[in-house]
């Protein structure tokens, strides 16, 4: 039996190279991964790098399998800068240029890892591609990218590592993918992304059963949005206050790596496994402690609550009866005031630059149908349907509408979290977001 603080990889063991942090702050390292080799795809930044640094504090060997060899103009970090951080944290690093769509690059990186470190103990399939667009708005090129990176890349990387994982005493595969939730809500707005991401989860189901007793295969998914550079690009500046740090995923992954091979076929939520480890204060993981957090995709609340929300956002329009009565007259309030300010901001230049008609289906107080005409001369706003057919129809609550136009709620994050439903031309919807940014100071 291993002692309490003994590493358990079974090859080149080295002593723990860290000081334990207080359990009241974040999950402390135990030294269990000393000498283990961890192969991580997409580890040059974000969640992948955070998992790498957590393992490095034990003295683990990290294979950084990512395609960023040169700095990206909008995203910081390369496989080489990540390697330096891993070494500084106490681990050993092997940076490898790997696009997981390329089987030869995967095989080459695996061979280099085995040659340098003697084997592979843990594989983390973290590399992922995302496009939150509906079926008609998702180009085939993006469909192929998501399928090839998420599903195919996970499958091929696992296949290449499995012969070496079988020789390890701990042998773990961890996919950063969600539980398989077949609620139609999670397919409607981004079907291609959901299919590609669920492909990673299906690899967990199949491989956990196929290699039971030899390799533990599990999935890990965050309960809330995680702040990464990619999240900044999706949600815009200010979104970080609604997110948790990447540290919570790193700590949760570390908990999984400590489990025996018999712990397999599980779809784990980060907060749940950390609670089992005795973590009680999750504010330490928040970017802004105490601030409300965005729930992540694919996780339902109570089923009845989700169905109610889906219905109010128009997720199941086929269940709604046609309304023959005219809409009620709107009361004066925040929505009407918002439209008044928007109307005062309109001019021929704005109309010429936008060329679109927007319709808003608002639920709640002062709700009903409103429109914003940025196609006809001078522009116009009003209650009811526009005179011409709308190019974009947006459905949301009146509270979220006011927050969105005042800059307190980013449209991209409202869409991602299900607060905003969009039908029509997505490019024109993005144009409206730019216009809202210009109006925020007045609202």
XYZ file of C-alpha atoms in Angstrom:
443
model
C 0.000 0.000 0.000
C 1.137 3.548 -0.684
C 1.799 5.884 2.180
C -0.307 8.998 2.569
C 2.025 11.294 0.636
C 3.723 8.792 -1.643
C 3.464 9.283 -5.424
C 1.659 6.482 -7.243
C 2.808 6.524 -10.864
C 5.194 3.644 -10.474
C 8.062 4.966 -12.619
C 10.536 7.792 -12.010
C 9.350 8.897 -8.593
C 10.443 12.238 -7.230
C 9.677 14.031 -3.977
C 6.867 16.526 -3.622
C 8.118 19.992 -4.603
C 5.555 22.290 -3.017
C 4.094 23.566 0.190
C 0.537 22.612 0.962
C -1.954 25.423 0.770
C -4.715 25.730 3.301
C -7.718 23.551 2.458
C -9.876 26.540 3.375
C -8.477 28.373 0.347
C -8.235 25.870 -2.512
C -7.604 22.167 -2.862
C -4.028 21.464 -1.684
C -1.568 19.338 -3.626
C -0.571 16.010 -2.107
C 2.456 15.055 -4.201
C 0.626 12.045 -5.658
C 1.434 12.959 -9.266
C 5.188 13.192 -8.789
C 6.906 11.458 -11.716
C 3.632 10.882 -13.588
C 3.381 11.844 -17.248
C 0.294 13.849 -18.170
C -0.502 14.339 -21.870
C -2.808 17.370 -22.292
C -4.280 18.622 -25.561
C -4.861 22.363 -25.833
C -2.567 23.052 -22.883
C -0.967 26.278 -24.101
C -3.568 28.403 -22.273
C -6.808 28.386 -20.308
C -8.170 25.264 -18.668
C -5.586 22.930 -20.202
C -2.699 24.987 -18.869
C -4.339 25.281 -15.437
C -4.574 21.486 -15.170
C -0.939 21.254 -16.288
C 0.247 23.714 -13.639
C -1.683 21.922 -10.886
C 0.001 18.615 -11.785
C 3.372 20.336 -12.193
C 3.300 21.414 -8.532
C 3.555 17.709 -7.662
C 6.566 17.341 -9.948
C 4.693 15.733 -12.845
C 5.894 15.513 -16.437
C 3.609 17.499 -18.733
C 3.248 16.971 -22.476
C 1.834 20.210 -23.911
C 0.067 19.033 -27.064
C -1.263 22.180 -28.731
C -0.973 23.948 -32.064
C 0.028 27.404 -30.801
C 3.728 27.629 -31.554
C 3.613 31.368 -32.252
C 1.763 34.037 -30.290
C -1.822 34.673 -31.378
C -2.731 38.352 -31.929
C -5.759 38.111 -29.594
C -4.883 35.167 -27.315
C -1.814 35.066 -25.100
C 0.366 31.991 -24.619
C 2.175 29.399 -26.708
C 3.336 25.846 -26.027
C 6.751 27.299 -25.179
C 5.573 29.936 -22.698
C 3.390 27.266 -21.073
C 6.453 25.009 -20.804
C 8.357 27.723 -18.936
C 5.488 28.169 -16.473
C 5.293 24.416 -15.906
C 9.012 24.220 -15.160
C 8.738 27.176 -12.782
C 5.903 25.386 -10.961
C 8.125 22.348 -10.340
C 7.307 20.031 -13.238
C 9.008 18.899 -16.419
C 7.633 19.972 -19.781
C 7.633 18.669 -23.337
C 6.054 21.173 -25.755
C 4.740 19.474 -28.914
C 3.077 21.128 -31.893
C -0.155 19.160 -32.255
C -3.296 19.898 -34.231
C -5.586 17.098 -33.032
C -7.115 16.914 -36.519
C -3.783 15.521 -37.748
C -3.242 11.883 -36.756
C 0.464 11.996 -37.638
C 1.065 14.953 -35.311
C -0.727 13.121 -32.497
C 1.322 9.946 -33.028
C 4.570 11.920 -33.197
C 3.838 13.696 -29.897
C 2.945 10.406 -28.181
C 6.189 8.830 -29.389
C 8.225 11.811 -28.149
C 6.478 11.653 -24.773
C 7.236 7.955 -24.334
C 10.825 8.430 -25.467
C 11.427 11.318 -23.056
C 9.427 10.237 -20.001
C 9.101 6.466 -20.403
C 5.340 6.261 -20.786
C 2.007 8.037 -20.357
C -0.093 7.895 -17.177
C -2.861 10.415 -17.777
C -4.476 11.818 -20.915
C -6.560 14.993 -20.773
C -8.629 15.648 -23.897
C -9.129 19.382 -23.509
C -8.756 20.744 -27.071
C -12.089 22.023 -28.335
C -13.689 24.207 -31.010
C -16.896 26.173 -30.563
C -19.389 28.020 -32.772
C -22.662 28.965 -31.100
C -24.664 29.245 -34.294
C -27.859 27.602 -35.470
C -28.113 25.116 -38.328
C -28.609 27.563 -41.191
C -25.982 29.971 -39.880
C -23.199 27.394 -39.367
C -20.910 27.073 -42.418
C -19.795 23.547 -43.329
C -16.208 24.579 -42.581
C -17.147 25.263 -38.946
C -19.165 22.050 -38.700
C -16.116 20.091 -39.870
C -13.829 21.985 -37.486
C -15.972 21.194 -34.440
C -16.490 17.552 -35.371
C -12.805 17.023 -36.178
C -11.379 18.797 -33.125
C -13.908 17.789 -30.476
C -15.061 14.290 -31.371
C -12.493 12.939 -33.846
C -9.522 14.585 -32.099
C -10.543 13.122 -28.744
C -11.018 9.678 -30.272
C -7.688 9.644 -32.143
C -5.647 11.039 -29.244
C -7.155 8.467 -26.900
C -6.459 5.689 -29.399
C -2.789 6.740 -29.665
C -2.287 6.919 -25.890
C -4.216 3.806 -24.805
C -1.409 1.243 -25.483
C 0.824 3.188 -23.067
C -1.916 3.982 -20.561
C -2.531 0.246 -20.221
C 0.990 -0.080 -18.797
C 0.449 2.609 -16.150
C -0.532 1.913 -12.559
C -2.984 4.835 -12.512
C -4.112 5.094 -16.164
C -6.660 7.877 -16.530
C -8.359 9.496 -19.518
C -10.239 12.696 -18.716
C -12.390 14.428 -21.352
C -13.500 18.012 -20.801
C -17.036 17.322 -21.964
C -20.588 17.535 -20.570
C -23.038 14.982 -19.254
C -25.245 13.613 -22.053
C -28.365 15.693 -21.569
C -30.956 15.102 -24.304
C -33.149 18.062 -23.388
C -33.914 19.674 -26.811
C -33.023 23.051 -25.314
C -29.334 22.223 -25.658
C -29.622 21.329 -29.351
C -31.912 24.041 -30.679
C -29.584 27.046 -30.918
C -26.242 25.318 -31.604
C -26.938 21.810 -32.858
C -23.527 21.227 -34.497
C -21.585 22.291 -31.394
C -23.736 20.103 -29.134
C -23.272 17.051 -31.364
C -19.501 17.584 -31.510
C -19.209 18.080 -27.759
C -21.452 15.114 -26.970
C -19.175 13.035 -29.219
C -16.448 13.530 -26.624
C -18.856 12.365 -23.924
C -19.813 9.295 -25.926
C -16.109 8.394 -26.070
C -16.275 8.294 -22.265
C -19.222 5.900 -22.310
C -17.657 3.532 -24.824
C -14.042 3.563 -23.681
C -14.896 3.321 -19.979
C -16.691 0.046 -20.683
C -14.155 -1.211 -23.226
C -11.151 -0.682 -20.953
C -12.791 -1.339 -17.592
C -10.208 -2.486 -15.057
C -7.337 -1.172 -17.195
C -8.000 2.557 -17.674
C -10.303 4.944 -15.852
C -12.209 7.078 -18.382
C -14.273 10.029 -17.133
C -15.677 13.407 -18.163
C -15.422 16.692 -16.290
C -17.636 19.747 -16.814
C -17.981 23.069 -14.949
C -21.164 24.045 -13.160
C -20.649 27.690 -14.099
C -18.932 29.658 -16.849
C -15.132 29.629 -16.569
C -13.120 32.746 -17.328
C -10.731 32.167 -20.225
C -9.544 34.244 -23.179
C -12.101 32.424 -25.321
C -14.859 33.471 -22.911
C -13.749 37.087 -23.243
C -14.076 36.786 -27.018
C -17.571 35.265 -26.725
C -18.956 37.498 -24.011
C -16.946 40.697 -24.290
C -15.296 42.767 -21.595
C -16.905 42.611 -18.171
C -18.055 39.019 -18.535
C -15.366 37.837 -16.125
C -17.385 39.009 -13.099
C -19.936 36.270 -13.892
C -17.295 33.524 -14.147
C -15.103 31.340 -11.983
C -11.341 30.938 -12.312
C -9.773 28.053 -14.229
C -8.410 26.870 -10.867
C -11.693 25.152 -10.023
C -11.385 22.859 -13.062
C -7.725 22.160 -12.282
C -8.572 21.224 -8.695
C -11.472 19.021 -9.798
C -9.277 17.248 -12.361
C -6.645 16.676 -9.670
C -9.308 15.022 -7.480
C -10.179 12.653 -10.339
C -6.547 11.733 -10.976
C -6.267 10.577 -7.364
C -9.121 8.085 -7.817
C -8.480 4.370 -8.520
C -9.012 2.804 -11.962
C -12.361 1.485 -10.746
C -13.643 5.080 -10.753
C -14.682 5.115 -14.398
C -17.533 6.065 -16.733
C -18.507 9.096 -14.648
C -19.733 12.513 -15.775
C -18.420 14.772 -13.062
C -19.381 18.363 -12.244
C -16.473 20.363 -10.807
C -18.296 21.755 -7.773
C -19.747 18.373 -6.792
C -16.451 16.505 -6.608
C -14.802 19.365 -4.699
C -17.599 19.289 -2.148
C -16.791 15.602 -1.628
C -13.202 16.689 -0.908
C -14.436 19.032 1.819
C -14.310 22.317 -0.084
C -17.057 24.560 1.250
C -16.095 28.109 0.308
C -16.437 28.401 -3.478
C -16.020 32.176 -3.421
C -12.277 31.536 -3.626
C -12.821 30.346 -7.198
C -14.941 33.332 -8.267
C -13.416 36.163 -10.282
C -15.722 38.515 -8.347
C -16.746 36.855 -5.060
C -20.431 37.260 -4.312
C -21.380 38.186 -7.882
C -24.062 36.035 -9.595
C -22.506 33.366 -11.847
C -23.510 32.255 -15.318
C -24.616 28.596 -15.402
C -22.791 26.513 -17.981
C -24.345 24.753 -20.961
C -26.000 21.339 -20.807
C -26.872 21.471 -17.094
C -30.585 21.573 -16.269
C -31.971 22.981 -13.068
C -35.146 21.301 -11.879
C -36.794 19.818 -15.030
C -40.040 21.724 -14.422
C -38.128 24.997 -14.142
C -36.242 24.355 -17.375
C -39.454 23.524 -19.238
C -41.107 26.677 -17.923
C -38.145 28.796 -18.992
C -37.969 27.097 -22.367
C -41.624 27.854 -22.971
C -41.273 31.512 -21.961
C -38.279 31.899 -24.290
C -40.110 30.264 -27.187
C -38.128 27.022 -27.183
C -41.256 24.957 -27.835
C -43.349 27.173 -30.150
C -45.260 24.187 -31.526
C -46.933 23.778 -28.113
C -48.262 27.341 -28.076
C -51.736 28.190 -29.279
C -52.244 30.986 -31.776
C -53.282 34.214 -30.070
C -56.191 35.889 -31.790
C -56.640 38.731 -29.312
C -54.727 41.974 -29.931
C -51.777 42.622 -27.606
C -52.529 44.712 -24.524
C -51.562 48.352 -24.501
C -48.132 48.708 -22.903
C -47.729 50.541 -19.629
C -45.079 53.212 -19.259
C -41.904 51.827 -17.757
C -38.254 50.918 -18.271
C -38.848 49.278 -21.672
C -40.696 52.278 -23.069
C -38.023 54.610 -21.668
C -35.302 52.494 -23.255
C -36.986 52.688 -26.656
C -37.441 56.447 -26.241
C -33.703 56.884 -25.686
C -32.939 54.585 -28.614
C -35.269 56.618 -30.846
C -33.513 59.857 -29.872
C -30.209 58.272 -30.910
C -31.337 57.353 -34.424
C -30.187 59.151 -37.545
C -29.696 58.515 -41.238
C -26.082 57.396 -40.721
C -27.112 54.682 -38.221
C -29.857 53.470 -40.566
C -27.519 53.443 -43.558
C -24.880 51.483 -41.637
C -27.336 48.894 -40.237
C -30.070 48.266 -42.816
C -32.150 45.896 -40.701
C -35.492 45.658 -38.919
C -35.527 44.126 -35.439
C -38.550 42.713 -33.632
C -38.534 42.102 -29.865
C -40.859 39.616 -28.182
C -40.682 40.594 -24.523
C -42.165 38.707 -21.583
C -42.947 40.256 -18.221
C -44.052 43.726 -17.191
C -44.224 46.199 -20.119
C -43.734 43.227 -22.412
C -45.325 42.390 -25.718
C -44.052 42.993 -29.248
C -41.810 45.975 -30.006
C -39.790 46.890 -33.083
C -36.690 48.831 -34.079
C -36.613 49.872 -37.752
C -33.078 50.631 -38.908
C -33.785 50.090 -42.585
C -36.156 52.890 -43.608
C -35.341 56.608 -43.695
C -34.436 58.104 -40.343
C -35.273 54.918 -38.450
C -38.164 54.292 -36.096
C -39.170 52.405 -32.950
C -42.557 51.452 -31.573
C -44.932 49.051 -29.918
C -46.365 46.248 -32.070
C -45.058 44.565 -35.185
C -43.049 46.496 -37.782
C -44.701 47.464 -41.086
C -42.118 45.426 -43.014
C -40.974 41.896 -42.168
C -38.340 41.768 -39.436
C -34.849 40.561 -40.334
C -34.177 39.493 -36.737
C -36.608 38.437 -33.989
C -35.296 38.467 -30.425
C -37.181 36.918 -27.495
C -36.301 37.681 -23.866
C -37.698 39.082 -20.617
C -38.218 42.819 -20.214
C -35.634 42.912 -17.396
C -32.984 41.287 -19.572
C -33.889 43.603 -22.473
C -33.218 46.686 -20.358
C -30.001 45.191 -18.979
C -28.823 44.321 -22.487
C -29.392 47.790 -23.908
C -27.797 49.461 -20.868
C -24.655 47.329 -21.134
C -25.246 45.303 -17.964
C -25.841 42.076 -19.909
C -23.753 41.116 -22.937
C -25.934 39.850 -25.811
C -23.535 36.976 -26.531
C -23.751 35.735 -22.942
C -27.532 36.268 -22.841
C -27.744 34.051 -25.924
C -25.365 31.416 -24.521
C -27.231 31.169 -21.220
C -30.657 30.882 -22.858
C -31.890 34.304 -21.732
C -31.988 35.508 -25.330
C -33.454 33.605 -28.282
C -32.641 34.802 -31.801
C -34.346 33.980 -35.084
C -33.217 35.347 -38.410
C -29.991 36.872 -39.686
C -27.223 36.409 -37.068
C -24.902 38.866 -38.837
C -27.530 41.598 -38.457
C -28.015 40.597 -34.815
C -24.299 41.233 -34.267
C -24.685 44.652 -35.911
C -27.272 45.538 -33.295
C -24.850 44.567 -30.529
C -22.326 47.078 -31.897
C -25.024 49.742 -31.977
C -25.971 48.982 -28.362
C -22.361 49.485 -27.301
C -22.512 52.988 -28.761
C -25.742 53.748 -26.848
C -24.672 52.369 -23.452
C -23.543 55.757 -22.135
C -26.993 57.275 -22.828
C -28.848 54.318 -21.300
